[in-house]
Coordinates of C-alpha atoms and ligand atoms in Angstrom, one line a residue:
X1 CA -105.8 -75.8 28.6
X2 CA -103.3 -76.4 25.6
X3 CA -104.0 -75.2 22.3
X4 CA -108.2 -74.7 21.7
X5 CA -109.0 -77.4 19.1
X6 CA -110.4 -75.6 15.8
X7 CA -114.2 -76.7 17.2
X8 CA -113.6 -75.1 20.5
X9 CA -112.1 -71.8 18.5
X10 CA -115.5 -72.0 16.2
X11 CA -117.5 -72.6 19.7
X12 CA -116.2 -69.1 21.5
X13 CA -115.4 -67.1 17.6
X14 CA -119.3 -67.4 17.5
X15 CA -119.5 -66.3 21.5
X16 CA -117.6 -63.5 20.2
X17 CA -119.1 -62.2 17.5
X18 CA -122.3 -62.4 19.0
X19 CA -120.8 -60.5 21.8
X20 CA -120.1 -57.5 20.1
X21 CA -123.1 -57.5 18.2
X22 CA -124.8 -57.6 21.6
X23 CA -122.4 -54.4 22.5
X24 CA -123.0 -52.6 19.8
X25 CA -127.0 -52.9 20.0
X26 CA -127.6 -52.0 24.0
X27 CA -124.3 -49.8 23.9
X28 CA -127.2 -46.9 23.9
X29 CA -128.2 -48.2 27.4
X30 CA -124.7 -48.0 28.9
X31 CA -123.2 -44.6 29.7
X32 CA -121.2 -43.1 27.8
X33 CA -118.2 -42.5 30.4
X34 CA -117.2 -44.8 33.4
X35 CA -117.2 -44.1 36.4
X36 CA -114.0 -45.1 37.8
X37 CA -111.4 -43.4 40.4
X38 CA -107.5 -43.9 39.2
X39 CA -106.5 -47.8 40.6
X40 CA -110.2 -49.2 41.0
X41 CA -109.6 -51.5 38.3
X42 CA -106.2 -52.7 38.7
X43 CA -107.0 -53.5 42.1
X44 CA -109.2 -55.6 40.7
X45 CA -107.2 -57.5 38.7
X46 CA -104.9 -60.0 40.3
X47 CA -101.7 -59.0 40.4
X48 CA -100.2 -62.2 39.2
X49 CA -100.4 -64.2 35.7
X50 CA -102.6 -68.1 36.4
X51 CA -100.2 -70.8 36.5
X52 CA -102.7 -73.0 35.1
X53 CA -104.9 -72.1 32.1
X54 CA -108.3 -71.3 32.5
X55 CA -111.1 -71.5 30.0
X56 CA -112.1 -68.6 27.7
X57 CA -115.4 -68.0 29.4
X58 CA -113.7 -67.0 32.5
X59 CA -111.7 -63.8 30.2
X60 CA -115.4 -62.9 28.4
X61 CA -116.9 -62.8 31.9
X62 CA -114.0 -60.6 33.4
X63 CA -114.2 -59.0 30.0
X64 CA -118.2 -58.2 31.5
X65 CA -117.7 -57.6 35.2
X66 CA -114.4 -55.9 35.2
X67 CA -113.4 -54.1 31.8
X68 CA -116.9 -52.8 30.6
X69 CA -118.1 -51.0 33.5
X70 CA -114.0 -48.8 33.2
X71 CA -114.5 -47.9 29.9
X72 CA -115.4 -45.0 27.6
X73 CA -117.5 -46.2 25.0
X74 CA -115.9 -44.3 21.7
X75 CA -118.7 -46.5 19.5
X76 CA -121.8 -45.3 21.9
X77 CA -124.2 -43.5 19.6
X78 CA -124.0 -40.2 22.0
X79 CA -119.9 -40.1 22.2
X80 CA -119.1 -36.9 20.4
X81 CA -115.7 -36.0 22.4
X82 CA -112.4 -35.5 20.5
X83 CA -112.6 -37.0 17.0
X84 CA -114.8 -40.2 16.1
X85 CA -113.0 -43.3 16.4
X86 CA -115.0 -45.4 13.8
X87 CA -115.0 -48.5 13.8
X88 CA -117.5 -51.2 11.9
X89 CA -118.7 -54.3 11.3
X90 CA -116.6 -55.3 7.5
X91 CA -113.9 -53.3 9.2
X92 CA -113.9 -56.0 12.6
X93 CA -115.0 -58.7 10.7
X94 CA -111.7 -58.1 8.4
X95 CA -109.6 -57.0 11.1
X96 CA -110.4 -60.6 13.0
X97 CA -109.2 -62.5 9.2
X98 CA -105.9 -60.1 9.3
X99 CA -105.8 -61.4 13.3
X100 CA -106.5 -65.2 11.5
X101 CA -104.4 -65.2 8.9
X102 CA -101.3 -63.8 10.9
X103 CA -99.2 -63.2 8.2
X104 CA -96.5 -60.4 8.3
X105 CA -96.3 -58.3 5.1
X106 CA -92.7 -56.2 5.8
X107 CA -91.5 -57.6 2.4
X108 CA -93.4 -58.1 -0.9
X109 CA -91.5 -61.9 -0.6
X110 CA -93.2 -62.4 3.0
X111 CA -96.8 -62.4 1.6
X112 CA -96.7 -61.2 -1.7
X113 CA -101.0 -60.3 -1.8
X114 CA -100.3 -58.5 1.7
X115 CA -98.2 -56.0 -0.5
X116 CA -100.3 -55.7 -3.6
X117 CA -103.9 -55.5 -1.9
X118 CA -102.7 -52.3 -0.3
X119 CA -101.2 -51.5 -3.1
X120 CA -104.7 -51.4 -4.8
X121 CA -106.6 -50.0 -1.9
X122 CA -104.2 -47.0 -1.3
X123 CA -104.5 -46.2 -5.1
X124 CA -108.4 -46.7 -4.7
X125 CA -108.2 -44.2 -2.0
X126 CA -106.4 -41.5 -3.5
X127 CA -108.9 -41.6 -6.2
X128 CA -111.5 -41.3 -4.5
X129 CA -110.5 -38.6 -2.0
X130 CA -109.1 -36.3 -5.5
X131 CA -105.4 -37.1 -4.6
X132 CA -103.1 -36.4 -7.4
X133 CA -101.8 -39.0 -10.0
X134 CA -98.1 -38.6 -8.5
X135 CA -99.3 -40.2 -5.5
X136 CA -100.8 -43.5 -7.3
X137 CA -99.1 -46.5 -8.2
X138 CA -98.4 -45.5 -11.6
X139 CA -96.3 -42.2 -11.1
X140 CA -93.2 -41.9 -8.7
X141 CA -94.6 -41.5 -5.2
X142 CA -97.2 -44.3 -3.6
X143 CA -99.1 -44.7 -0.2
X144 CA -98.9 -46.7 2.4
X145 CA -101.1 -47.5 5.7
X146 CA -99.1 -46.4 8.9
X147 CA -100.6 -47.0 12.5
X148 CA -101.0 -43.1 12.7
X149 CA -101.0 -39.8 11.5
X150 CA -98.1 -39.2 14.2
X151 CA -96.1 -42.0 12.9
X152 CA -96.9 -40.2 9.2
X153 CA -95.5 -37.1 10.4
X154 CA -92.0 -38.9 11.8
X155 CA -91.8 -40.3 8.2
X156 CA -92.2 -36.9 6.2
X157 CA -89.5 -35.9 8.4
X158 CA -87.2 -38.4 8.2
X159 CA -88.1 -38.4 4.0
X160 CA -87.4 -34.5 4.0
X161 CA -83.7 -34.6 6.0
X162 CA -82.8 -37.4 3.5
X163 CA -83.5 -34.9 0.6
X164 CA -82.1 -31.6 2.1
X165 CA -78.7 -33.1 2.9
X166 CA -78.9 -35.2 0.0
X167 CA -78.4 -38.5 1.8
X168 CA -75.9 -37.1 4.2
X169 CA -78.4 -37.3 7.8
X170 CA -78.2 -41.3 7.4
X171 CA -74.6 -41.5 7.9
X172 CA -73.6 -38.5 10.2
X173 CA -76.8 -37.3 11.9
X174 CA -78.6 -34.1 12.4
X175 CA -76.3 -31.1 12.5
X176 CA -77.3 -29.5 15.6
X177 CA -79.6 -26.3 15.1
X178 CA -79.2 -26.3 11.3
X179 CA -82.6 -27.6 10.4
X180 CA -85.8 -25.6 11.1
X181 CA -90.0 -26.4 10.6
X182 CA -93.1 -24.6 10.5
X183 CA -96.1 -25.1 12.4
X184 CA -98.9 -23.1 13.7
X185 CA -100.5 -23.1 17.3
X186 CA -102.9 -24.9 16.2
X187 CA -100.7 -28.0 14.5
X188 CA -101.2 -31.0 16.7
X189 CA -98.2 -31.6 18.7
X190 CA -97.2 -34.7 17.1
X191 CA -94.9 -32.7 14.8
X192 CA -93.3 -31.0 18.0
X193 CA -92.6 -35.1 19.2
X194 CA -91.4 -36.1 15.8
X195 CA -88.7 -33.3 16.1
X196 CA -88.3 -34.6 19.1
X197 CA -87.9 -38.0 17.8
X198 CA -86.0 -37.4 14.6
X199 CA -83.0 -35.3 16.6
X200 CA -84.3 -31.8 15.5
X201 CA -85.2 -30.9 19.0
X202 CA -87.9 -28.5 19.8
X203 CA -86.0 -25.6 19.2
X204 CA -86.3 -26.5 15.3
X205 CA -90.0 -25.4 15.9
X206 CA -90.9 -22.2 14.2
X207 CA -94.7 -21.6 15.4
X208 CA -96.1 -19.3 12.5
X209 CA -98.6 -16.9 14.2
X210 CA -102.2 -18.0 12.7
X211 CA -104.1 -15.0 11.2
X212 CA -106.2 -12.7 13.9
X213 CA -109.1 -14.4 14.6
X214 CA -109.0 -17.4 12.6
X215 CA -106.8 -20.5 13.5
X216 CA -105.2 -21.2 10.2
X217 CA -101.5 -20.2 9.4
X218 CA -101.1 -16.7 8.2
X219 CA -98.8 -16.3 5.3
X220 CA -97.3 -13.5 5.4
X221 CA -95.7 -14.5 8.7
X222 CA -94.5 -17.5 7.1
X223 CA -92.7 -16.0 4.6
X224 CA -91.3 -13.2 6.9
X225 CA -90.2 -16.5 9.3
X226 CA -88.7 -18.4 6.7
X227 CA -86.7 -15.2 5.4
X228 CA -85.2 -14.8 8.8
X229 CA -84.1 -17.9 8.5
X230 CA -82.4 -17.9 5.5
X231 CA -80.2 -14.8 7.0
X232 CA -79.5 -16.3 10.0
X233 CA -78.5 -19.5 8.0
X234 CA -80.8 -22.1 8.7
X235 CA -82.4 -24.9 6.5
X236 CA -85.6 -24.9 6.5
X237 CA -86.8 -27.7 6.0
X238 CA -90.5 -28.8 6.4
X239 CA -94.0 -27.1 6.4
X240 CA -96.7 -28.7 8.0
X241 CA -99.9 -27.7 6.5
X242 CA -103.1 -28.9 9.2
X243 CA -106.4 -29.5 6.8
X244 CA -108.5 -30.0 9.9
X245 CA -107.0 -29.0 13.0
X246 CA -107.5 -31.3 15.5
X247 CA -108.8 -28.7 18.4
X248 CA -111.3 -26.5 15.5
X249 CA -111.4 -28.3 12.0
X250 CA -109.3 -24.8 10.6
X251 CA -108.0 -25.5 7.6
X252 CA -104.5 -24.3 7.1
X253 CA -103.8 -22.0 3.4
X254 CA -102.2 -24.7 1.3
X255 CA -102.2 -23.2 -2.1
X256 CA -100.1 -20.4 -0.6
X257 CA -98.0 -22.6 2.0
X258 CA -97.2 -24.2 -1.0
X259 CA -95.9 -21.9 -3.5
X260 CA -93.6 -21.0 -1.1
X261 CA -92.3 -24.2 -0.3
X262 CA -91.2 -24.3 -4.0
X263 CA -89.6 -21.6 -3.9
X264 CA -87.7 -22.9 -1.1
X265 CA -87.4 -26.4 -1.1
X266 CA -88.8 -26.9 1.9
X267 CA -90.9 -30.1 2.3
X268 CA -94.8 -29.5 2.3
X269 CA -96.2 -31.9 4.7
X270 CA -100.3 -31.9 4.6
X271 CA -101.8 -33.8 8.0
X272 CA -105.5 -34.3 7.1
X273 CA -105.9 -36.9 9.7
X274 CA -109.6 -36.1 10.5
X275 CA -110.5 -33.7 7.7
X276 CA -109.1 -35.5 4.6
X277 CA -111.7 -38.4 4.5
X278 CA -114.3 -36.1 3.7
X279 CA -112.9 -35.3 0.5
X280 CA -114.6 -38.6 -1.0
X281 CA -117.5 -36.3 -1.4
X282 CA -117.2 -34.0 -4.4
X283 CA -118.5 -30.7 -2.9
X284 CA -115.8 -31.4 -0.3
X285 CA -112.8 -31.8 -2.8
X286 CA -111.7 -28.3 -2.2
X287 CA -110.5 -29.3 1.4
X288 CA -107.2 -31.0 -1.2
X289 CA -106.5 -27.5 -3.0
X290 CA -103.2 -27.1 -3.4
X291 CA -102.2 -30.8 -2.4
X292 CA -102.0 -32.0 -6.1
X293 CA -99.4 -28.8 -7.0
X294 CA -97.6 -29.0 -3.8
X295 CA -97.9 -31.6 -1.3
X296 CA -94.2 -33.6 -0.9
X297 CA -96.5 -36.1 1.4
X298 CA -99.8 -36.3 3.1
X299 CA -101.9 -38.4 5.2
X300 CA -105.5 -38.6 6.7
X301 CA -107.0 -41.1 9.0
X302 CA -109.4 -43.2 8.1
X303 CA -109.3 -45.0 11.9
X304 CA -111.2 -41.5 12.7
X305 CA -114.2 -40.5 10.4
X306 CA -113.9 -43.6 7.6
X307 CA -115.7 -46.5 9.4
X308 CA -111.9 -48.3 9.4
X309 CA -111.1 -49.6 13.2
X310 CA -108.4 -48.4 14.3
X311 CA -105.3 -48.0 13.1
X312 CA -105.2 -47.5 9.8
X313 CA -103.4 -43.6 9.1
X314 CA -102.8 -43.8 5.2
X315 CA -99.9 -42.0 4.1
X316 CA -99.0 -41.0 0.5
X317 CA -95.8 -39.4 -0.8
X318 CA -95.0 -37.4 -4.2
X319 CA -91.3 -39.2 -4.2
X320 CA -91.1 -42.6 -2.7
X321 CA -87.3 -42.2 -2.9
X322 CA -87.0 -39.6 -1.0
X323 CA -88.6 -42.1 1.8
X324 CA -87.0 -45.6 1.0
X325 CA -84.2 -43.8 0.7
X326 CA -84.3 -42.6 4.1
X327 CA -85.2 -45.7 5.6
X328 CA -83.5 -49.2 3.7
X329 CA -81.2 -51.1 5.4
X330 CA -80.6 -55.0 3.6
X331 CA -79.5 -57.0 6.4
X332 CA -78.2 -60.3 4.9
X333 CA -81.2 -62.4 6.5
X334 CA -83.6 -60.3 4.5
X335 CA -82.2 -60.6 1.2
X336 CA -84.1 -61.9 -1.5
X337 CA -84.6 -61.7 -5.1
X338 CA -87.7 -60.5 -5.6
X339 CA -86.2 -57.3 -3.2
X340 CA -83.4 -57.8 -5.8
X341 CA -84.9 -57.9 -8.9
X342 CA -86.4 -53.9 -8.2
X343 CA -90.0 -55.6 -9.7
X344 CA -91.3 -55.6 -5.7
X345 CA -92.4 -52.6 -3.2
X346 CA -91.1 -53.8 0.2
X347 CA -93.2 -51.6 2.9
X348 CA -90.5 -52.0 5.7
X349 CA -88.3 -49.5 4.0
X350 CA -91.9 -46.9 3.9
X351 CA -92.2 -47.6 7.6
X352 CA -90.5 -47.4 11.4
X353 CA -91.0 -50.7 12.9
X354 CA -89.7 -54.0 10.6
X355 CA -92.8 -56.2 11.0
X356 CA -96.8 -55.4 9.6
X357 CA -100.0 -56.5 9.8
X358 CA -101.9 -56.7 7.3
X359 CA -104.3 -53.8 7.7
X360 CA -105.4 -53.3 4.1
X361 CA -107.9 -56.0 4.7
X362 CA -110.0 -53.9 6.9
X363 CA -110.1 -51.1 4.5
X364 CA -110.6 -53.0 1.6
X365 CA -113.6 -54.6 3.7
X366 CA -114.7 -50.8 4.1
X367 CA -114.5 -49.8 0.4
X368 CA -115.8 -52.6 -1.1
X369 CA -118.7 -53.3 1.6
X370 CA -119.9 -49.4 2.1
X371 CA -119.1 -48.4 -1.5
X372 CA -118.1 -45.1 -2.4
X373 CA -122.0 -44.2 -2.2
X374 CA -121.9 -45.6 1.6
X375 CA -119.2 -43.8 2.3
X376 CA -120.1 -40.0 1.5
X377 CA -123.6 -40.9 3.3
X378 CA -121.8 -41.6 6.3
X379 CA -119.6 -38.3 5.6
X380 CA -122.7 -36.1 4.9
X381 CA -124.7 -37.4 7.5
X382 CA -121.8 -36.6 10.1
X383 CA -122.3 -33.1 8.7
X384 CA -125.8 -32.7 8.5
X385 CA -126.2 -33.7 12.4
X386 CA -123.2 -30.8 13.2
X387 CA -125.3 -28.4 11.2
X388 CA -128.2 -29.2 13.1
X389 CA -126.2 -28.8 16.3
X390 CA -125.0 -25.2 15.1
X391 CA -128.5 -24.4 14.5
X392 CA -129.7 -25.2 18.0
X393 CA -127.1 -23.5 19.6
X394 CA -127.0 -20.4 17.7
X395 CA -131.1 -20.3 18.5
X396 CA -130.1 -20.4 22.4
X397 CA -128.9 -17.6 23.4
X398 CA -127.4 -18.4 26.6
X399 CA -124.5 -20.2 24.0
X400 CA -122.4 -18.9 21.3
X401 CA -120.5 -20.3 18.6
X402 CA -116.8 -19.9 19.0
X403 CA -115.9 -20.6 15.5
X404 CA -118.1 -21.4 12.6
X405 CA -119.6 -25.1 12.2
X406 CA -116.7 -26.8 9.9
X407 CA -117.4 -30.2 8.9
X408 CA -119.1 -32.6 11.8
X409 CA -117.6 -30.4 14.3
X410 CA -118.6 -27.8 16.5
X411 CA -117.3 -25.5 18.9
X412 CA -119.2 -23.8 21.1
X413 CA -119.6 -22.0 24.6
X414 CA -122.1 -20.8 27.2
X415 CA -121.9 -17.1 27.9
X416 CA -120.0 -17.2 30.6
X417 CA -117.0 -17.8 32.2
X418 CA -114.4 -20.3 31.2
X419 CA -115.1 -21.9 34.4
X420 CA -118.4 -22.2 34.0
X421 CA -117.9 -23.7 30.7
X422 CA -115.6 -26.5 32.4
X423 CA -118.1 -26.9 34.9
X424 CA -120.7 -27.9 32.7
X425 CA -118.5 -30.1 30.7
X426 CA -118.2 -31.6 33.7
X427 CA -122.1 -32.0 34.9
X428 CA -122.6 -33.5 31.2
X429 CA -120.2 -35.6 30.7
X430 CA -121.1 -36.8 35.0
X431 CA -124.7 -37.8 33.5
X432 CA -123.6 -40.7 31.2
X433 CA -126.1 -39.3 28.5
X434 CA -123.4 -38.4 26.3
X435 CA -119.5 -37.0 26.2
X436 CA -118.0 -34.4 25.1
X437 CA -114.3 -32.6 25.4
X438 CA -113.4 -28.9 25.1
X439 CA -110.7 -26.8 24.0
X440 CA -109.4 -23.3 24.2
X441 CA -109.8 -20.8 21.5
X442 CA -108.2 -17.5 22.0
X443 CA -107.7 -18.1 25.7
X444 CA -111.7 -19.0 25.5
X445 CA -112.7 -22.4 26.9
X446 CA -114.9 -23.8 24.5
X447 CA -116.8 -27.4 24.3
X448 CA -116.5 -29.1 21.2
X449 CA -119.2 -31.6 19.6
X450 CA -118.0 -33.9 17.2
X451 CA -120.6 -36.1 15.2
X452 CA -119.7 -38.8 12.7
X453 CA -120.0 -41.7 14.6
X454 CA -120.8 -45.0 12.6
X455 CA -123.6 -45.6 15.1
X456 CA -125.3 -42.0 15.6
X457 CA -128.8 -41.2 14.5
X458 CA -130.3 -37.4 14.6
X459 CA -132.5 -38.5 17.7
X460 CA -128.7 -39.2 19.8
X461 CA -127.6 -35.9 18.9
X462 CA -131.1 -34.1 20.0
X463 CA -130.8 -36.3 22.8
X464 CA -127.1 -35.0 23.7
X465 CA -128.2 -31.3 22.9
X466 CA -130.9 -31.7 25.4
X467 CA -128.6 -32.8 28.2
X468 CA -126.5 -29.7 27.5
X469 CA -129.3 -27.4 27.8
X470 CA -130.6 -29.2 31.0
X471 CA -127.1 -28.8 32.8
X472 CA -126.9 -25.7 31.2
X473 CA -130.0 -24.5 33.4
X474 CA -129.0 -26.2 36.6
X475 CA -125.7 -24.6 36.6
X476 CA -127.1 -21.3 36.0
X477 CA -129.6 -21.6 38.7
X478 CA -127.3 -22.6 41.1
Ligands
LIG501 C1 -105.9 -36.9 15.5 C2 -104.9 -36.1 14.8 C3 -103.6 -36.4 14.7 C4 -103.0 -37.6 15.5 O1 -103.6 -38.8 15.1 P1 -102.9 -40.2 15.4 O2 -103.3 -41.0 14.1 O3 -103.5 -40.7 16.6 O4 -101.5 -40.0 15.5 C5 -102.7 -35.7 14.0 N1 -103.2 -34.6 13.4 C6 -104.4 -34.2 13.4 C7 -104.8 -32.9 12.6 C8 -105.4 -34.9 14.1 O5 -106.6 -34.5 14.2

């Protein structure tokens, strides 16, 4: 085969789309998890590229016999392991037009609409999620998509160096040991890797004990950390402030985290990558207190809970000069007088790699096709189906809460030992009925249920509950 004619592309598009819509409506009849040893597919495959082309029905069919059957389907309507991974149908349909179109957007000059539609979407967002006006177009920060919260996270750091050493880390580096952050426990790891990343090393890591029993950052410790530091002479830098963590849905004291970042300059970083989303409905606008006051940058996911395939992370910062001023380099071959003329945003300099896709299109596809209405129904009823979940569980009493219900998640545990919890993790997720993951809260294995897929009715998740409690009762007859 050469190049597919455009009425051969049309031919196999429509084989396509009509292939996922056939996925997504008998994905309920497939089980959740594979069932796959480590190599079976790759032995599978052949283990050298065709010399000749073949036709596309001979990828949709291995597509069928080989990849299907290995994977875990994160869009079945009885996944509820990790964190949802929405995706939808504006969001694929626009992602397939970004795929299209195949234009690069890493300077206004390159494709100017690229640019200004995210622009507009990232400014529709903040409204709607109660971001403050210092974050929107008009004022002196702005937002960007990123492929993920952990990229975010690499960017906030980056952004604070560049304004504690006022401009000196680009030239000479990070001074070895000088620079210090805080995190909890509970902060997902990808801040340890962007210290990592960024030169910091993991001894800049300053884990702030979380406050007895709960799993959000206790203050006082903070303060009595960051003192410390000051004695002993160290910059401290950032603050990472979790709305949401990733292993319980804690929510981190921002407010307070944020006073004292003031006082110290240190850089108040907020990762809402799961949580944040939800804050496009009104009784949940209280999961932002303290960003508008405080928050130097922040960024939530809508890849995970806001029907956006992934990756789309969106990232906002109070001071875009902080980060562009972190990050520009004009090599001659980009020049260009748009760039020149000031007029332009150009999102290479707000970003790691050079190149982009244009990922606004999907979320504009989102916003516009779900509405803001659509949107908090999908939010609520991601909620409504972990309350129901809670419910069950605290009616059982062979299980037990672990922590209170917080948004669509719930973690939970039988009364037993944290063996016995990992076993039946393991007999439910061996059924195929549905999937879940687990985590540990005060050296307590716990599972955790997370609803808020795009494709989950309340009859999955009784469905899922069900399997619990029937493996629950094997295991504790055997
Ligand atoms: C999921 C998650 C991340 C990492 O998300 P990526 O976008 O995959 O990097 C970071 N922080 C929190 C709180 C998360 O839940």
């Amino acid at each position: 085969m050469t190049n597919m004619s455009p009425d051969e592309f049309r031919h196999y598009g429509y084989r396509v789309v009509d292939w996922i819509a056939d996925y997504w409506k008998h994905l309920e009849s497939l089980p959740v998890a594979p069932r796959v040893e480590p190599g079976d597919i790759l032995r599978r495959l052949p283990a050298h590229p065709p010399e000749q082309g073949e036709s596309f029905d001979a990828v949709l069919s291995d597509l069928d016999e080989l990849l299907v059957p290995g994977l875990l389907h994160w869009q079945h309507p009885r996944f509820f392991g990790y964190f949802p991974a929405n995706s939808s149908p504006p969001a694929v349909l626009a992602d397939l037009l970004c795929s299209g179109l195949g234009v690069q957007g890493m300077l206004w000059v390159t494709s100017p609409a690229c640019t200004e539609l995210e622009q507009r979407v990232l400014d529709w967002l903040a409204q709607a999620l109660g971001l403050p006006e210092r974050f929107r177009l008009a004022g002196p920060g702005g937002g960007v998509i990123q492929d993920t919260a952990s990229s975010s996270v690499i960017l906030a750091v980056l952004a604070a160096l560049h304004r504690a050493s006022a401009g000196r880390v680009r030239r000479d580096g990070v001074t070895p040991g000088r620079y210090v952050c805080y995190v909890t426990a509970e902060t997902h790891s990808a801040v340890t890797k962007a210290a990592v990343i960024t030169g910091l090393g993991e001894q800049a890591i300053r884990q702030v004990p979380t406050r007895p029993g709960e799993q959000a950052m206790d203050l006082t410790q903070l303060r009595g950390l960051v003192t410390a530091d000051l004695v002993a002479g160290h910059t401290s830098l950032l603050a990472v402030a979790t709305v949401g963590t990733t292993s319980t849905c804690a929510v981190d004291p921002v407010p307070g985290m944020g006073a004292l970042c003031r006082e110290h300059g240190i850089w108040l970083h907020v990762d809402a990558a799961y949580a944040g989303v939800a804050a496009v409905c009104p009784e949940l606008r209280w999961l932002h207190d303290g960003v508008a006051e405080f928050a130097d940058s922040y960024c939530t996911n809508p890849h995970k809970w806001l029907l956006t395939n992934f990756d789309c992370d969106t990232f906002w910062v109070a001071d875009r000069a902080a980060l562009t001023g972190a990050l520009s380099i004009l090599p001659e071959y980009l020049r260009n007088e748009a760039s020149e003329s000031g007029q332009v945003t150009d999102y290479r300099d707000w970003q790691i790699p050079l190149g982009r896709r244009f990922r606004a299109l999907k979320l504009w596809a989102v916003l516009r096709c779900y509405g803001l209405a659509g949107l908090r129904e999908h939010i609520r009823r991601g909620i409504e189906h972990a309350q129901h979940v809670a419910r069950w569980i605290t009616a059982d009493e062979r299980f037990e809460l672990t922590t209170p219900q917080r948004l669509s998640l719930v973690c939970f545990r039988l009364r037993a030992a944290n063996q016995a919890n990992l076993d039946l993790l393991a007999r439910v997720n061996a059924t195929g009925i549905t999937f879940l993951t687990h985590t540990k809260i005060d050296e307590r294995v716990s599972l955790r249920f997370a609803a808020g897929g795009t494709h989950t009715e309340l009859h999955h998740v009784e469905q899922a509950w069900r399997c619990v409690q029937q493996q629950a009762a094997t295991l504790l007859a055997g």
